[in-house]
Amino acid sequence: MSLFKKRQPSPETSVSQKSHSPQKDPVAPLISEQRVTLLACFLGAVASIGGFMFGYVSGQISGFFDMVDFGERFGQGFDPVTGTYIFSAARQGAIVGLLPAGCLIGSLIAGKIADSLGRRLAISVSALFNCIGIIIEISSEHSWAQYAVGRLVTGFSIGSLSVLVPMYQSESSPAIIRGVLISMYQLFITLGIWTAEMINYGTHHMEGSGSWRIPSGIAFLWALFLGGGIMFLPESPRYAYRMGREEEARNTIARLAGLAPDAPSVNFQIDEIREKLDEERQGAEAVWYEIFTAPKMLYRTILGITLQAGQQLTGANFFFYYGTTIFRATGLSDSYVTQIILGSVNVGCTIAGLWIVKVCRRRDALMAGALWMMMCFLVYSFVGHFKLDPINPANTPQAGNVLIVFSCLFIAAFATTWGPLVWTVVAELYPARHRAPAMAVATASNWLWNFLMSFFTRFITDAIGYLYGLVFAGCCFVLVLIVFFFMIESKDRTLEEIDTMYLLGVNPITSHKWDANSANLEKPNGNKGVEASPSTSGDEHPAGHEEKVTV
């Protein structure tokens, strides 16, 4: 049966409730108190160096295959017709693919590291571990297998950071700029790719191993910047609270949002964290398989896995991993220049993507971006297959130009939508109890598809050429349907409120209109203690608010 229970304000929450009671402040939104602070921006930027490291390692390998010394050491012979060194599909796929394979392993263990060491220390340890892989790579003489193993070890670090950084950012950032700060991870990925391409361009004409060893060795700097810099930042307030450090959590929330520790917004967030933690502690200790068995977690776990896999299946890394090879086939004299053009488009549009994350709904942006990318791949595939001369591309310059233009348009679509937004949405998707393992599994799916694409792309393109783009076009269409029917709108909502929306089964199609105060808040069966937290439209639980409870 159900009954109404009067909520009694606790001493800790009385300030929040009195300050936001309907009689005194009926329309002021919760996030209106929060400020964009220098500390929050600095936190987002330093943590995002983890994304820079990923982008840098991903962007450099494409250019290495056209470097003379790299080809002499690790290739399988010289082709006098093309004037380049030969890499078989298997060898090139292994060198490229072992990085995401390592990332897959690193992402799976990241959740356990985060819960054991804390978010901040786990990021520092993972960043410094990257140096081991770099040493293995640059010490390679003539064994391509050693170089590939170095990329595998580097992947352990990069994969771990791909879980830890968005997790740390989502748990620490004020709601007013949470989406932007998490999306900075993707911006730094694009900056890393662009930086690697610029350095490759500067060294690829060098004689000797410096052409590829210098770009590899520079990666030491990024690891040191992140590993050391993160230790000057505060621990995630949600992790600190779970460890019993409530005062530290309160002060961190206040500092990051530019508020006093007893401000109503701070009190409200502490209350939400406390309530969620109390609910969790009423049950048994969390175990990893609960990400599939806990109420509404199978739905969210599969959705996170699908969205992260979808980021790869849009086809973006098809250009970043094999860009120089692709554009050499269009007849360009210097494919490094084209890579720099694509990288510059990627960076510029990702900056624009931060604005889109801030002002646009997550669902609308993801669906529009997927449709845009589908259109680009349809043009790319048909022009490349039917109009480009595969023997002598110089005979069809117009077709080559079309491929470059629509490659740039595709990168623009990806960089403004699926690049930054997927990291944001997945970081917001899970409750604190299951966030670490669920994010690890979701991110692992990203790396799994990253590996499959990087390893098998050469085999597929050797067989069907530019028609490979039709596969990505089809995936983009499917992603539109998945977002439309299954993903709840999470813009400008607290993490605890998003959790409540999924638990209550809010309709994804109309989720942007959902208001906790007007919703049916009867708790789902098997999920005791779930409360709907206020929407960021500003109506909070005032003192004496009546809430419906199932007994």
PDB file of C-alpha atoms in Angstrom, residues 356-542:
ATOM      1  CA  ILE A 356      26.609  22.585 -28.930  1.00  0.00           C
ATOM      2  CA  VAL A 357      26.968  20.516 -25.750  1.00  0.00           C
ATOM      3  CA  LYS A 358      26.211  23.618 -23.704  1.00  0.00           C
ATOM      4  CA  VAL A 359      23.119  24.848 -25.573  1.00  0.00           C
ATOM      5  CA  CYS A 360      21.638  21.849 -27.419  1.00  0.00           C
ATOM      6  CA  ARG A 361      19.834  18.794 -26.146  1.00  0.00           C
ATOM      7  CA  ARG A 362      21.947  15.651 -26.158  1.00  0.00           C
ATOM      8  CA  ARG A 363      19.401  13.613 -28.118  1.00  0.00           C
ATOM      9  CA  ASP A 364      18.828  16.181 -30.862  1.00  0.00           C
ATOM     10  CA  ALA A 365      22.541  16.736 -31.441  1.00  0.00           C
ATOM     11  CA  LEU A 366      23.355  13.005 -31.603  1.00  0.00           C
ATOM     12  CA  MET A 367      20.557  12.255 -34.074  1.00  0.00           C
ATOM     13  CA  ALA A 368      21.387  15.208 -36.325  1.00  0.00           C
ATOM     14  CA  GLY A 369      25.074  14.304 -36.283  1.00  0.00           C
ATOM     15  CA  ALA A 370      24.424  10.668 -37.196  1.00  0.00           C
ATOM     16  CA  LEU A 371      22.238  11.664 -40.157  1.00  0.00           C
ATOM     17  CA  TRP A 372      24.872  14.129 -41.349  1.00  0.00           C
ATOM     18  CA  MET A 373      27.633  11.494 -41.169  1.00  0.00           C
ATOM     19  CA  MET A 374      25.454   8.974 -42.997  1.00  0.00           C
ATOM     20  CA  MET A 375      25.020  11.415 -45.880  1.00  0.00           C
ATOM     21  CA  CYS A 376      28.778  12.064 -46.038  1.00  0.00           C
ATOM     22  CA  PHE A 377      29.639   8.367 -46.200  1.00  0.00           C
ATOM     23  CA  LEU A 378      27.058   7.712 -48.909  1.00  0.00           C
ATOM     24  CA  VAL A 379      28.687  10.367 -51.122  1.00  0.00           C
ATOM     25  CA  TYR A 380      32.199   9.221 -50.177  1.00  0.00           C
ATOM     26  CA  SER A 381      31.466   5.582 -51.026  1.00  0.00           C
ATOM     27  CA  PHE A 382      29.706   6.066 -54.343  1.00  0.00           C
ATOM     28  CA  VAL A 383      32.104   8.707 -55.665  1.00  0.00           C
ATOM     29  CA  GLY A 384      35.142   6.694 -54.596  1.00  0.00           C
ATOM     30  CA  HIS A 385      33.812   3.485 -56.124  1.00  0.00           C
ATOM     31  CA  PHE A 386      32.274   4.755 -59.352  1.00  0.00           C
ATOM     32  CA  LYS A 387      34.150   7.971 -60.207  1.00  0.00           C
ATOM     33  CA  LEU A 388      37.726   7.672 -58.906  1.00  0.00           C
ATOM     34  CA  ASP A 389      40.277   6.027 -61.192  1.00  0.00           C
ATOM     35  CA  PRO A 390      41.885   3.376 -58.914  1.00  0.00           C
ATOM     36  CA  ILE A 391      44.882   2.897 -61.226  1.00  0.00           C
ATOM     37  CA  ASN A 392      45.761   6.528 -61.858  1.00  0.00           C
ATOM     38  CA  PRO A 393      43.811   8.867 -59.549  1.00  0.00           C
ATOM     39  CA  ALA A 394      45.369  11.895 -61.271  1.00  0.00           C
ATOM     40  CA  ASN A 395      42.991  11.201 -64.174  1.00  0.00           C
ATOM     41  CA  THR A 396      39.995  11.976 -61.929  1.00  0.00           C
ATOM     42  CA  PRO A 397      40.975  15.022 -59.853  1.00  0.00           C
ATOM     43  CA  GLN A 398      37.368  16.121 -59.368  1.00  0.00           C
ATOM     44  CA  ALA A 399      36.514  12.824 -57.687  1.00  0.00           C
ATOM     45  CA  GLY A 400      39.543  13.116 -55.422  1.00  0.00           C
ATOM     46  CA  ASN A 401      38.496  16.615 -54.398  1.00  0.00           C
ATOM     47  CA  VAL A 402      34.975  15.412 -53.602  1.00  0.00           C
ATOM     48  CA  LEU A 403      36.404  12.704 -51.339  1.00  0.00           C
ATOM     49  CA  ILE A 404      38.484  15.245 -49.429  1.00  0.00           C
ATOM     50  CA  VAL A 405      35.583  17.700 -49.083  1.00  0.00           C
ATOM     51  CA  PHE A 406      33.147  15.107 -47.785  1.00  0.00           C
ATOM     52  CA  SER A 407      35.806  13.677 -45.486  1.00  0.00           C
ATOM     53  CA  CYS A 408      36.083  17.155 -43.962  1.00  0.00           C
ATOM     54  CA  LEU A 409      32.292  17.436 -43.696  1.00  0.00           C
ATOM     55  CA  PHE A 410      32.171  14.066 -41.975  1.00  0.00           C
ATOM     56  CA  ILE A 411      34.865  15.090 -39.496  1.00  0.00           C
ATOM     57  CA  ALA A 412      32.916  18.291 -38.790  1.00  0.00           C
ATOM     58  CA  ALA A 413      29.778  16.291 -37.991  1.00  0.00           C
ATOM     59  CA  PHE A 414      31.608  13.808 -35.778  1.00  0.00           C
ATOM     60  CA  ALA A 415      33.594  16.464 -33.936  1.00  0.00           C
ATOM     61  CA  THR A 416      30.527  18.512 -33.040  1.00  0.00           C
ATOM     62  CA  THR A 417      28.276  15.630 -31.962  1.00  0.00           C
ATOM     63  CA  TRP A 418      29.311  11.996 -31.526  1.00  0.00           C
ATOM     64  CA  GLY A 419      32.893  12.827 -30.624  1.00  0.00           C
ATOM     65  CA  PRO A 420      32.288  14.860 -27.434  1.00  0.00           C
ATOM     66  CA  LEU A 421      28.709  13.903 -26.564  1.00  0.00           C
ATOM     67  CA  VAL A 422      29.145  10.144 -26.174  1.00  0.00           C
ATOM     68  CA  TRP A 423      31.706  10.601 -23.395  1.00  0.00           C
ATOM     69  CA  THR A 424      29.329  13.045 -21.706  1.00  0.00           C
ATOM     70  CA  VAL A 425      26.204  10.893 -21.973  1.00  0.00           C
ATOM     71  CA  VAL A 426      27.892   7.697 -20.771  1.00  0.00           C
ATOM     72  CA  ALA A 427      29.515   9.512 -17.831  1.00  0.00           C
ATOM     73  CA  GLU A 428      26.037  10.709 -16.784  1.00  0.00           C
ATOM     74  CA  LEU A 429      24.273   7.390 -17.339  1.00  0.00           C
ATOM     75  CA  TYR A 430      24.965   5.354 -14.191  1.00  0.00           C
ATOM     76  CA  PRO A 431      24.351   5.636 -10.424  1.00  0.00           C
ATOM     77  CA  ALA A 432      27.355   6.067  -8.132  1.00  0.00           C
ATOM     78  CA  ARG A 433      27.087   2.493  -6.827  1.00  0.00           C
ATOM     79  CA  HIS A 434      27.679   1.027 -10.289  1.00  0.00           C
ATOM     80  CA  ARG A 435      29.386   3.887 -12.112  1.00  0.00           C
ATOM     81  CA  ALA A 436      32.942   2.522 -12.136  1.00  0.00           C
ATOM     82  CA  PRO A 437      32.254  -1.018 -13.462  1.00  0.00           C
ATOM     83  CA  ALA A 438      29.482   0.112 -15.824  1.00  0.00           C
ATOM     84  CA  MET A 439      31.632   2.829 -17.372  1.00  0.00           C
ATOM     85  CA  ALA A 440      34.490   0.335 -17.662  1.00  0.00           C
ATOM     86  CA  VAL A 441      32.345  -2.137 -19.605  1.00  0.00           C
ATOM     87  CA  ALA A 442      30.866   0.581 -21.817  1.00  0.00           C
ATOM     88  CA  THR A 443      34.264   2.061 -22.620  1.00  0.00           C
ATOM     89  CA  ALA A 444      35.651  -1.425 -23.250  1.00  0.00           C
ATOM     90  CA  SER A 445      33.104  -1.794 -26.057  1.00  0.00           C
ATOM     91  CA  ASN A 446      34.528   1.383 -27.615  1.00  0.00           C
ATOM     92  CA  TRP A 447      38.013  -0.104 -27.547  1.00  0.00           C
ATOM     93  CA  LEU A 448      36.816  -3.495 -28.792  1.00  0.00           C
ATOM     94  CA  TRP A 449      35.315  -1.948 -31.922  1.00  0.00           C
ATOM     95  CA  ASN A 450      38.315   0.354 -32.217  1.00  0.00           C
ATOM     96  CA  PHE A 451      40.533  -2.749 -32.332  1.00  0.00           C
ATOM     97  CA  LEU A 452      38.293  -4.600 -34.790  1.00  0.00           C
ATOM     98  CA  MET A 453      38.222  -1.618 -37.134  1.00  0.00           C
ATOM     99  CA  SER A 454      41.943  -0.912 -36.899  1.00  0.00           C
ATOM    100  CA  PHE A 455      42.883  -4.550 -37.515  1.00  0.00           C
ATOM    101  CA  PHE A 456      40.402  -5.510 -40.219  1.00  0.00           C
ATOM    102  CA  THR A 457      40.090  -2.243 -42.174  1.00  0.00           C
ATOM    103  CA  ARG A 458      42.987  -3.078 -44.502  1.00  0.00           C
ATOM    104  CA  PHE A 459      41.510  -6.500 -45.269  1.00  0.00           C
ATOM    105  CA  ILE A 460      38.068  -5.003 -45.973  1.00  0.00           C
ATOM    106  CA  THR A 461      39.273  -2.074 -48.087  1.00  0.00           C
ATOM    107  CA  ASP A 462      41.509  -4.415 -50.086  1.00  0.00           C
ATOM    108  CA  ALA A 463      38.378  -6.426 -50.880  1.00  0.00           C
ATOM    109  CA  ILE A 464      35.620  -3.831 -51.457  1.00  0.00           C
ATOM    110  CA  GLY A 465      37.446  -0.489 -51.551  1.00  0.00           C
ATOM    111  CA  TYR A 466      35.384   2.638 -50.988  1.00  0.00           C
ATOM    112  CA  LEU A 467      32.138   0.699 -50.592  1.00  0.00           C
ATOM    113  CA  TYR A 468      33.337   0.092 -47.032  1.00  0.00           C
ATOM    114  CA  GLY A 469      31.790   3.472 -46.280  1.00  0.00           C
ATOM    115  CA  LEU A 470      28.300   2.028 -46.818  1.00  0.00           C
ATOM    116  CA  VAL A 471      28.818  -0.074 -43.679  1.00  0.00           C
ATOM    117  CA  PHE A 472      29.383   3.079 -41.639  1.00  0.00           C
ATOM    118  CA  ALA A 473      26.446   4.827 -43.316  1.00  0.00           C
ATOM    119  CA  GLY A 474      24.154   1.992 -42.250  1.00  0.00           C
ATOM    120  CA  CYS A 475      25.504   2.081 -38.698  1.00  0.00           C
ATOM    121  CA  CYS A 476      24.825   5.823 -38.498  1.00  0.00           C
ATOM    122  CA  PHE A 477      21.183   5.273 -39.462  1.00  0.00           C
ATOM    123  CA  VAL A 478      20.767   2.591 -36.789  1.00  0.00           C
ATOM    124  CA  LEU A 479      22.294   4.950 -34.203  1.00  0.00           C
ATOM    125  CA  VAL A 480      19.630   7.555 -34.971  1.00  0.00           C
ATOM    126  CA  LEU A 481      16.945   5.011 -34.069  1.00  0.00           C
ATOM    127  CA  ILE A 482      18.742   3.908 -30.891  1.00  0.00           C
ATOM    128  CA  VAL A 483      19.076   7.457 -29.576  1.00  0.00           C
ATOM    129  CA  PHE A 484      15.464   8.324 -30.469  1.00  0.00           C
ATOM    130  CA  PHE A 485      13.860   5.336 -28.777  1.00  0.00           C
ATOM    131  CA  PHE A 486      16.167   4.531 -25.854  1.00  0.00           C
ATOM    132  CA  MET A 487      18.268   7.486 -24.618  1.00  0.00           C
ATOM    133  CA  ILE A 488      16.864   9.847 -21.975  1.00  0.00           C
ATOM    134  CA  GLU A 489      17.663  13.564 -22.266  1.00  0.00           C
ATOM    135  CA  SER A 490      20.143  14.443 -19.483  1.00  0.00           C
ATOM    136  CA  LYS A 491      21.140  18.025 -20.217  1.00  0.00           C
ATOM    137  CA  ASP A 492      21.267  20.313 -17.144  1.00  0.00           C
ATOM    138  CA  ARG A 493      20.200  17.621 -14.685  1.00  0.00           C
ATOM    139  CA  THR A 494      22.098  16.351 -11.642  1.00  0.00           C
ATOM    140  CA  LEU A 495      23.577  12.850 -11.778  1.00  0.00           C
ATOM    141  CA  GLU A 496      21.174  11.721  -9.061  1.00  0.00           C
ATOM    142  CA  GLU A 497      18.177  13.081 -10.989  1.00  0.00           C
ATOM    143  CA  ILE A 498      19.236  11.263 -14.157  1.00  0.00           C
ATOM    144  CA  ASP A 499      19.427   8.072 -12.110  1.00  0.00           C
ATOM    145  CA  THR A 500      15.867   8.625 -10.881  1.00  0.00           C
ATOM    146  CA  MET A 501      14.574   9.192 -14.418  1.00  0.00           C
ATOM    147  CA  TYR A 502      15.907   5.826 -15.579  1.00  0.00           C
ATOM    148  CA  LEU A 503      14.593   4.070 -12.468  1.00  0.00           C
ATOM    149  CA  LEU A 504      11.115   5.497 -13.042  1.00  0.00           C
ATOM    150  CA  GLY A 505      11.137   4.503 -16.712  1.00  0.00           C
ATOM    151  CA  VAL A 506      10.679   8.011 -18.093  1.00  0.00           C
ATOM    152  CA  ASN A 507       9.795   7.918 -21.801  1.00  0.00           C
ATOM    153  CA  PRO A 508      13.011   8.865 -23.695  1.00  0.00           C
ATOM    154  CA  ILE A 509      11.073  10.592 -26.489  1.00  0.00           C
ATOM    155  CA  THR A 510       9.456  13.090 -24.100  1.00  0.00           C
ATOM    156  CA  SER A 511      12.151  13.008 -21.393  1.00  0.00           C
ATOM    157  CA  HIS A 512      13.204  16.629 -21.958  1.00  0.00           C
ATOM    158  CA  LYS A 513       9.804  17.694 -20.596  1.00  0.00           C
ATOM    159  CA  TRP A 514       9.993  15.543 -17.468  1.00  0.00           C
ATOM    160  CA  ASP A 515       9.523  17.324 -14.144  1.00  0.00           C
ATOM    161  CA  ALA A 516      10.056  15.470 -10.883  1.00  0.00           C
ATOM    162  CA  ASN A 517       7.495  17.563  -9.027  1.00  0.00           C
ATOM    163  CA  SER A 518       4.648  16.725 -11.401  1.00  0.00           C
ATOM    164  CA  ALA A 519       5.615  13.102 -12.058  1.00  0.00           C
ATOM    165  CA  ASN A 520       4.190   9.967 -10.464  1.00  0.00           C
ATOM    166  CA  LEU A 521       6.870   9.300  -7.893  1.00  0.00           C
ATOM    167  CA  GLU A 522       5.711   5.939  -6.625  1.00  0.00           C
ATOM    168  CA  LYS A 523       8.836   3.848  -6.312  1.00  0.00           C
ATOM    169  CA  PRO A 524       9.495   0.968  -8.664  1.00  0.00           C
ATOM    170  CA  ASN A 525       9.155  -2.510  -7.229  1.00  0.00           C
ATOM    171  CA  GLY A 526      12.375  -3.916  -5.944  1.00  0.00           C
ATOM    172  CA  ASN A 527      14.003  -0.533  -5.645  1.00  0.00           C
ATOM    173  CA  LYS A 528      13.343   0.650  -2.132  1.00  0.00           C
ATOM    174  CA  GLY A 529      14.109   4.155  -1.168  1.00  0.00           C
ATOM    175  CA  VAL A 530      14.240   5.706  -4.634  1.00  0.00           C
ATOM    176  CA  GLU A 531      13.151   9.301  -4.655  1.00  0.00           C
ATOM    177  CA  ALA A 532      12.729  11.652  -7.558  1.00  0.00           C
ATOM    178  CA  SER A 533      15.107  14.509  -7.123  1.00  0.00           C
ATOM    179  CA  PRO A 534      14.096  17.958  -8.283  1.00  0.00           C
ATOM    180  CA  SER A 535      14.558  18.919 -11.862  1.00  0.00           C
ATOM    181  CA  THR A 536      16.864  21.734 -12.671  1.00  0.00           C
ATOM    182  CA  SER A 537      13.887  23.843 -13.541  1.00  0.00           C
ATOM    183  CA  GLY A 538      14.325  24.928  -9.994  1.00  0.00           C
ATOM    184  CA  ASP A 539      11.521  23.467  -7.855  1.00  0.00           C
ATOM    185  CA  GLU A 540      13.192  21.734  -4.937  1.00  0.00           C
ATOM    186  CA  HIS A 541      11.710  19.786  -2.058  1.00  0.00           C
ATOM    187  CA  PRO A 542      10.677  22.493   0.406  1.00  0.00           C
TER     188      PRO A 542
END
